[in-house]
PDB file of C-alpha atoms in Angstrom:
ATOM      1  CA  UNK T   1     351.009  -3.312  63.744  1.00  0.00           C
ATOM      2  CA  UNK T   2     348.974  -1.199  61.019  1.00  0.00           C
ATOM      3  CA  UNK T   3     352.573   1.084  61.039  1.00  0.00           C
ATOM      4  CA  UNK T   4     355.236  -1.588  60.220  1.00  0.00           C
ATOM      5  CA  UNK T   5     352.646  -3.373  57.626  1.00  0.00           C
ATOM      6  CA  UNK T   6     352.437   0.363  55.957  1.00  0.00           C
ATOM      7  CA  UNK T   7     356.047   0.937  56.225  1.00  0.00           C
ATOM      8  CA  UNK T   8     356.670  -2.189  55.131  1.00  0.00           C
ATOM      9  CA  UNK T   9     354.397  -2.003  51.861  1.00  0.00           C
ATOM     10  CA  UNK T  10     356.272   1.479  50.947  1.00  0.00           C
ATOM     11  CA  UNK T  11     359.295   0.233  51.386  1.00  0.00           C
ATOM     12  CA  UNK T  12     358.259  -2.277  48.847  1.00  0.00           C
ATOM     13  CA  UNK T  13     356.449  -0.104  46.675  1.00  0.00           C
ATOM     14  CA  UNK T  14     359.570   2.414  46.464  1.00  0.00           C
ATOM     15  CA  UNK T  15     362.034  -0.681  46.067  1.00  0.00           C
ATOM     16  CA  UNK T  16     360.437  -2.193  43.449  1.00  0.00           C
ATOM     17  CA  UNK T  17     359.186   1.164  41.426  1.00  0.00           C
ATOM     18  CA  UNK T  18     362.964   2.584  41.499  1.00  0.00           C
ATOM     19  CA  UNK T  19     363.998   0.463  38.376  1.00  0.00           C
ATOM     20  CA  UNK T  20     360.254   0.912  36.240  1.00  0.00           C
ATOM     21  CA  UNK T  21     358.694   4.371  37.235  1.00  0.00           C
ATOM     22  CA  UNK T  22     359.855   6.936  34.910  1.00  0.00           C
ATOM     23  CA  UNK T  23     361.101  10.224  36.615  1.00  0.00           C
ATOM     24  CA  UNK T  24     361.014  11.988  33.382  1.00  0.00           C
ATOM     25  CA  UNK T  25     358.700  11.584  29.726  1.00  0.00           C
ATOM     26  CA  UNK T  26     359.435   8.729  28.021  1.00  0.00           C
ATOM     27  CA  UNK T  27     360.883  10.614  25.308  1.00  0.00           C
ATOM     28  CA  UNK T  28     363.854  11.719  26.988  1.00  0.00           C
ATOM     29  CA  UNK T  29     364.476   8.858  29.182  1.00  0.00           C
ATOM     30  CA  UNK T  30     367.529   6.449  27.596  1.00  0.00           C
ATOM     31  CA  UNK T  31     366.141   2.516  26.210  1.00  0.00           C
ATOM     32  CA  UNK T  32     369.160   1.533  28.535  1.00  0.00           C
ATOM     33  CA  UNK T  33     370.896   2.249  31.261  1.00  0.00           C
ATOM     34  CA  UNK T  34     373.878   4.540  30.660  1.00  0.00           C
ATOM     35  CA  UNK T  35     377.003   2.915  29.990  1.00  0.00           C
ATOM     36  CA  UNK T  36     379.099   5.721  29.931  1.00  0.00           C
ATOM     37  CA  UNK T  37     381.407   6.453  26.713  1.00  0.00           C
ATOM     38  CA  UNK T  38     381.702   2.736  25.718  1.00  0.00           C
ATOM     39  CA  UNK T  39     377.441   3.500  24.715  1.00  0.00           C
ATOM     40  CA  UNK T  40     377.271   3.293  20.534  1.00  0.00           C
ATOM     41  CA  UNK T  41     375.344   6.370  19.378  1.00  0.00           C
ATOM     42  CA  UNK T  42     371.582   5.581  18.140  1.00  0.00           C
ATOM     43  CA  UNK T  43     370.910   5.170  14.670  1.00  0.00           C
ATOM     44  CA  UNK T  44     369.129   8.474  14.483  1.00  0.00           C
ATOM     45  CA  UNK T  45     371.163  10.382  16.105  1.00  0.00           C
ATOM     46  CA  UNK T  46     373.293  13.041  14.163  1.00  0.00           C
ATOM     47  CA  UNK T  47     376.991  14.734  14.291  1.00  0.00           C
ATOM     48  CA  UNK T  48     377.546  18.265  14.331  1.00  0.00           C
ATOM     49  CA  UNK T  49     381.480  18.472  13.304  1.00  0.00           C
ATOM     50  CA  UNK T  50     382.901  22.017  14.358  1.00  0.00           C
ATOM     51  CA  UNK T  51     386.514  23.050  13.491  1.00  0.00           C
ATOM     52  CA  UNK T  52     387.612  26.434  15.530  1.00  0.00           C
ATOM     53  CA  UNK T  53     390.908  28.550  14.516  1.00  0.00           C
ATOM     54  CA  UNK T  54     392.487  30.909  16.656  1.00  0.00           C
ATOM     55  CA  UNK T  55     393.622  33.736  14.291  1.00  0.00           C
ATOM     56  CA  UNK T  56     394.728  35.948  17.776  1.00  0.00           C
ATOM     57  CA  UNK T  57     398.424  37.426  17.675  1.00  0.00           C
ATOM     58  CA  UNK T  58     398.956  39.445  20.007  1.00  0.00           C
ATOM     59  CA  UNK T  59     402.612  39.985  21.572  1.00  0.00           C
ATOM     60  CA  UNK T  60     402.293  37.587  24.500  1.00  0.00           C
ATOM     61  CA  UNK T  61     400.412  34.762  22.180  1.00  0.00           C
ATOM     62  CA  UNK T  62     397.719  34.091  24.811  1.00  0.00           C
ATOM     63  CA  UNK T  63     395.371  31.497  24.280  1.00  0.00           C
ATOM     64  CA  UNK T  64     391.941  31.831  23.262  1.00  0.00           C
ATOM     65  CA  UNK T  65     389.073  29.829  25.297  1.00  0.00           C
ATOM     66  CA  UNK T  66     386.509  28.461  22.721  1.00  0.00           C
ATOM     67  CA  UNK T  67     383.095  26.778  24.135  1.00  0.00           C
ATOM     68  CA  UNK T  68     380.507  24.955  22.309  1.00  0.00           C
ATOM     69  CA  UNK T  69     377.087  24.741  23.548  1.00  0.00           C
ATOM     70  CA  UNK T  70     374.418  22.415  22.223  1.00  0.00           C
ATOM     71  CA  UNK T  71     370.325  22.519  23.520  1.00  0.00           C
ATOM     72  CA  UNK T  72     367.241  21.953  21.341  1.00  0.00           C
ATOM     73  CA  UNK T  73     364.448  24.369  20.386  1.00  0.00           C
ATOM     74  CA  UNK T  74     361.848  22.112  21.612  1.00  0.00           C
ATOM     75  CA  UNK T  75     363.862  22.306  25.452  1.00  0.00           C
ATOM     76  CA  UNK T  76     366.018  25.633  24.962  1.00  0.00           C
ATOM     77  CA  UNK T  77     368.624  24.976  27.553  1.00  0.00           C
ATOM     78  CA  UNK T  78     372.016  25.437  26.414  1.00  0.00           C
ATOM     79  CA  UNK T  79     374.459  22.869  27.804  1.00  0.00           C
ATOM     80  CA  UNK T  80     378.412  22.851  27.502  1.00  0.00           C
ATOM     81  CA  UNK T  81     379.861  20.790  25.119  1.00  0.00           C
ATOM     82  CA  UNK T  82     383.584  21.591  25.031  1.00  0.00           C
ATOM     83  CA  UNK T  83     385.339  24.164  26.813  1.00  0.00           C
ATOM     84  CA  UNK T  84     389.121  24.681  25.624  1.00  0.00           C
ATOM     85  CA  UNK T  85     392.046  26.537  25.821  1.00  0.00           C
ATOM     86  CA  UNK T  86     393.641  27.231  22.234  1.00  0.00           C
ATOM     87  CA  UNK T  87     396.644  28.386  21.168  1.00  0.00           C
ATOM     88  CA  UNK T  88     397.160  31.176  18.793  1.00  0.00           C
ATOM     89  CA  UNK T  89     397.540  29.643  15.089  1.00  0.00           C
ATOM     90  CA  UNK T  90     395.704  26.427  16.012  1.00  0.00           C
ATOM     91  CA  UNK T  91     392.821  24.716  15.037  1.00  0.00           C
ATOM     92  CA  UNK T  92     390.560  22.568  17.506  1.00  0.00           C
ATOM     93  CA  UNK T  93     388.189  20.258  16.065  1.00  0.00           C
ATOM     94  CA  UNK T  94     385.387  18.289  18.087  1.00  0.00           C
ATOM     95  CA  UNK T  95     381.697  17.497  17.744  1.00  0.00           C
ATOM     96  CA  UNK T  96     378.304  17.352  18.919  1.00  0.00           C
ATOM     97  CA  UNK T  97     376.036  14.598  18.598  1.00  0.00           C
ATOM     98  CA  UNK T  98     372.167  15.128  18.653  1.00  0.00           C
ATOM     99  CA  UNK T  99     369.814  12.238  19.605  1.00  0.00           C
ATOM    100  CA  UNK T 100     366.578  13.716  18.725  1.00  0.00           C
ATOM    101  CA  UNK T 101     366.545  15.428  15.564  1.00  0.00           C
ATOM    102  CA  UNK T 102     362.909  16.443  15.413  1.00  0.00           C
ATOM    103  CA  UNK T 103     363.438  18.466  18.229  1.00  0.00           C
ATOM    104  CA  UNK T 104     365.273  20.481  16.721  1.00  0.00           C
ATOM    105  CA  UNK T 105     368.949  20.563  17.460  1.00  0.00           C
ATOM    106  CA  UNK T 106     370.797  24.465  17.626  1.00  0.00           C
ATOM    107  CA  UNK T 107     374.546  25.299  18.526  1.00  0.00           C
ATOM    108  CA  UNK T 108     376.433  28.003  19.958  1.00  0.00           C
ATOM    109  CA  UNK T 109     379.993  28.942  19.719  1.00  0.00           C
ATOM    110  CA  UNK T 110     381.579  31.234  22.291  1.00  0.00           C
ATOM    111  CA  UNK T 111     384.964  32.529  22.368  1.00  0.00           C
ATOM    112  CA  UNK T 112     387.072  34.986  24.589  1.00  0.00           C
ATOM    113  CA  UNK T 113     390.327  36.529  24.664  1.00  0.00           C
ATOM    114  CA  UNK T 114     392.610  35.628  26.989  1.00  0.00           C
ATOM    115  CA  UNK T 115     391.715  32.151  28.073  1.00  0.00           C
ATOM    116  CA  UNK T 116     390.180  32.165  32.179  1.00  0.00           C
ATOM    117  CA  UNK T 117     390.073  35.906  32.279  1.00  0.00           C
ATOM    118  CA  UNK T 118     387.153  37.440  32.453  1.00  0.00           C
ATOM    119  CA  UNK T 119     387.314  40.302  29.827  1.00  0.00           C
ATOM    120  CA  UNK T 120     385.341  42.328  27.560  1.00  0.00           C
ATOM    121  CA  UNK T 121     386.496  40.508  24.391  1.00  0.00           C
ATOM    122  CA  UNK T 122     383.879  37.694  24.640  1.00  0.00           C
ATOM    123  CA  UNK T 123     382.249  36.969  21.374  1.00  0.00           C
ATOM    124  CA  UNK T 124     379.024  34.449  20.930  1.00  0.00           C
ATOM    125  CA  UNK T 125     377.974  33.201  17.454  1.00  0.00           C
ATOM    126  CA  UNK T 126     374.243  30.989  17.649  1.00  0.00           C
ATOM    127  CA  UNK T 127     372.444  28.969  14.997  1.00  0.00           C
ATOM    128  CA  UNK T 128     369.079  28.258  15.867  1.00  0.00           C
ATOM    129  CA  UNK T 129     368.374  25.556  12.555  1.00  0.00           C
ATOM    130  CA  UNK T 130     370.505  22.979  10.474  1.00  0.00           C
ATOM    131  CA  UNK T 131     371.063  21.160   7.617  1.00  0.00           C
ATOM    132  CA  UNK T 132     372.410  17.546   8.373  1.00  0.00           C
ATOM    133  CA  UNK T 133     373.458  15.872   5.332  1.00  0.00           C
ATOM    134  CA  UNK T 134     374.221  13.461   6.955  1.00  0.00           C
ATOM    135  CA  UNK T 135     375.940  15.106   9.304  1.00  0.00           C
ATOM    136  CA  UNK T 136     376.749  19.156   9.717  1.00  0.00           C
ATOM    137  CA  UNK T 137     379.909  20.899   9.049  1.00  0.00           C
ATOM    138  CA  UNK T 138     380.749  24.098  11.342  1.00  0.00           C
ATOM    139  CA  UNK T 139     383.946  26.504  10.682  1.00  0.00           C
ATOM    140  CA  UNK T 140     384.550  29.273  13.497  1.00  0.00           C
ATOM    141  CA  UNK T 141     387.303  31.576  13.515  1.00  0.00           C
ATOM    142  CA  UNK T 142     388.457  33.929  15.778  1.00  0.00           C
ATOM    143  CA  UNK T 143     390.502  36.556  15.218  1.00  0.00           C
ATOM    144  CA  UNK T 144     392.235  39.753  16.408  1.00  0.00           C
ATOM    145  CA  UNK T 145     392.921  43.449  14.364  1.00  0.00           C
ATOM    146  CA  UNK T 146     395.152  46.423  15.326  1.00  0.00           C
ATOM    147  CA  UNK T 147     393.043  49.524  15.184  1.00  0.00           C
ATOM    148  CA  UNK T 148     395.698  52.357  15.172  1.00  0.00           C
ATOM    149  CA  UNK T 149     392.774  55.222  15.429  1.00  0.00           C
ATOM    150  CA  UNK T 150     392.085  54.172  18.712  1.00  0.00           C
ATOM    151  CA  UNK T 151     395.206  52.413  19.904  1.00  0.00           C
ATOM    152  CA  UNK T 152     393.742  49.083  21.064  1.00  0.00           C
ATOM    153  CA  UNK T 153     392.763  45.724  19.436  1.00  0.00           C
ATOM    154  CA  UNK T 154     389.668  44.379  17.911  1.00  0.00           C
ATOM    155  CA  UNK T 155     388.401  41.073  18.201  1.00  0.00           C
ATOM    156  CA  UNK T 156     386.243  38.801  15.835  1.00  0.00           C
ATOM    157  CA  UNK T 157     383.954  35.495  15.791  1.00  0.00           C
ATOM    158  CA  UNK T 158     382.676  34.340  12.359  1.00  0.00           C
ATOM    159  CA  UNK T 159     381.071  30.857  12.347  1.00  0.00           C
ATOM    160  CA  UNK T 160     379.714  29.187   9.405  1.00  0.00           C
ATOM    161  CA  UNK T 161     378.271  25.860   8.076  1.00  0.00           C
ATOM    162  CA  UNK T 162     375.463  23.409   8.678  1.00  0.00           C
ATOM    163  CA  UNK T 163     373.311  25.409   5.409  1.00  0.00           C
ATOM    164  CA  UNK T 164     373.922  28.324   7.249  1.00  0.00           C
ATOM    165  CA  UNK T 165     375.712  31.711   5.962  1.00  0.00           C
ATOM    166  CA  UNK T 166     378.346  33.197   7.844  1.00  0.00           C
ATOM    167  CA  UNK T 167     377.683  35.305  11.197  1.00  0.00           C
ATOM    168  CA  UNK T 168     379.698  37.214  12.366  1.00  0.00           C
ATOM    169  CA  UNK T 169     379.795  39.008  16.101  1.00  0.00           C
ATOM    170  CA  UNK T 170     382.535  41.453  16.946  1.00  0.00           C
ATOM    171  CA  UNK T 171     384.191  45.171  15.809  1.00  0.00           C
ATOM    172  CA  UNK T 172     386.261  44.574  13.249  1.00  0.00           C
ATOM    173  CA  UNK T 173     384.954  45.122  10.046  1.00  0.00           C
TER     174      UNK T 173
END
């Protein structure tokens, strides 16, 4: 009898803690349940708008895959944002929207030529600080130069924006 009154009151205790216990601090738990992409964004929350142009032509006009990766400095785990295939001459825009701004929001901008190939043309720009005002402003370009010395191409990432200077990460200049 002592069993099934024990197993009963754990049952209980587990049923009844599974909508109140926290599995995580407070602070990065949601007020609400998730409601998927219907959710409004909270009123603290800030918008990192990133515009990415694919200056590659090469004969073949292969896409480019772009990535953006968000985290925070206060939890430094980088998490995919977007990951796209763009064509050569074209400009993708999307965004990222931090919900915590005192912890410090940073951004990360990958790119690779050709798109899904593995390849040693993979270029990585990363700001670790920005400026919202309200929101930040990102312009990354990647781009592709003929290097008749050594008969091959060079490729190119420059990002810049969010009261940051221009970075650059590749062989071409």
């Amino acid at each position: 009898m002592f069993r099934y009154t024990s197993f009963v009151l754990v049952l209980a205790m587990v049923g009844c803690a599974q909508h109140v216990t926290p599995f995580a601090p407070t602070g990065l738990q949601p007020a609400m349940p998730n409601v998927g992409a219907a959710a409004a964004k909270p009123a603290e929350s800030v918008t990192a708008n990133v515009a990415f142009q694919n200056d590659v032509f090469i004969p073949g006009n292969r896409p480019v895959e772009f990535t953006v990766y968000w985290s925070y400095a206060a939890n430094p785990f980088w998490h995919v944002e977007v990951q796209r295939c763009v064509k050569p001459g074209a400009v993708f825009d999307t965004k990222v929207v931090y919900n915590y701004i005192k912890d410090g929001p940073q951004i990360k901008f990958g790119a690779s030529y050709p798109c899904s190939i593995i390849t040693g043309n993979h270029r990585a720009v990363t700001f670790r600080s920005m400026i919202f005002d309200p929101n930040a402003h990102f312009h990354v370009r990647y781009r592709s130069e003929y290097d008749f010395n050594i008969e091959r191409f060079k490729f190119e990432m420059c990002a810049r924006g969010g009261g940051n200077n221009e970075v650059c990460h590749g062989d071409i200049r």
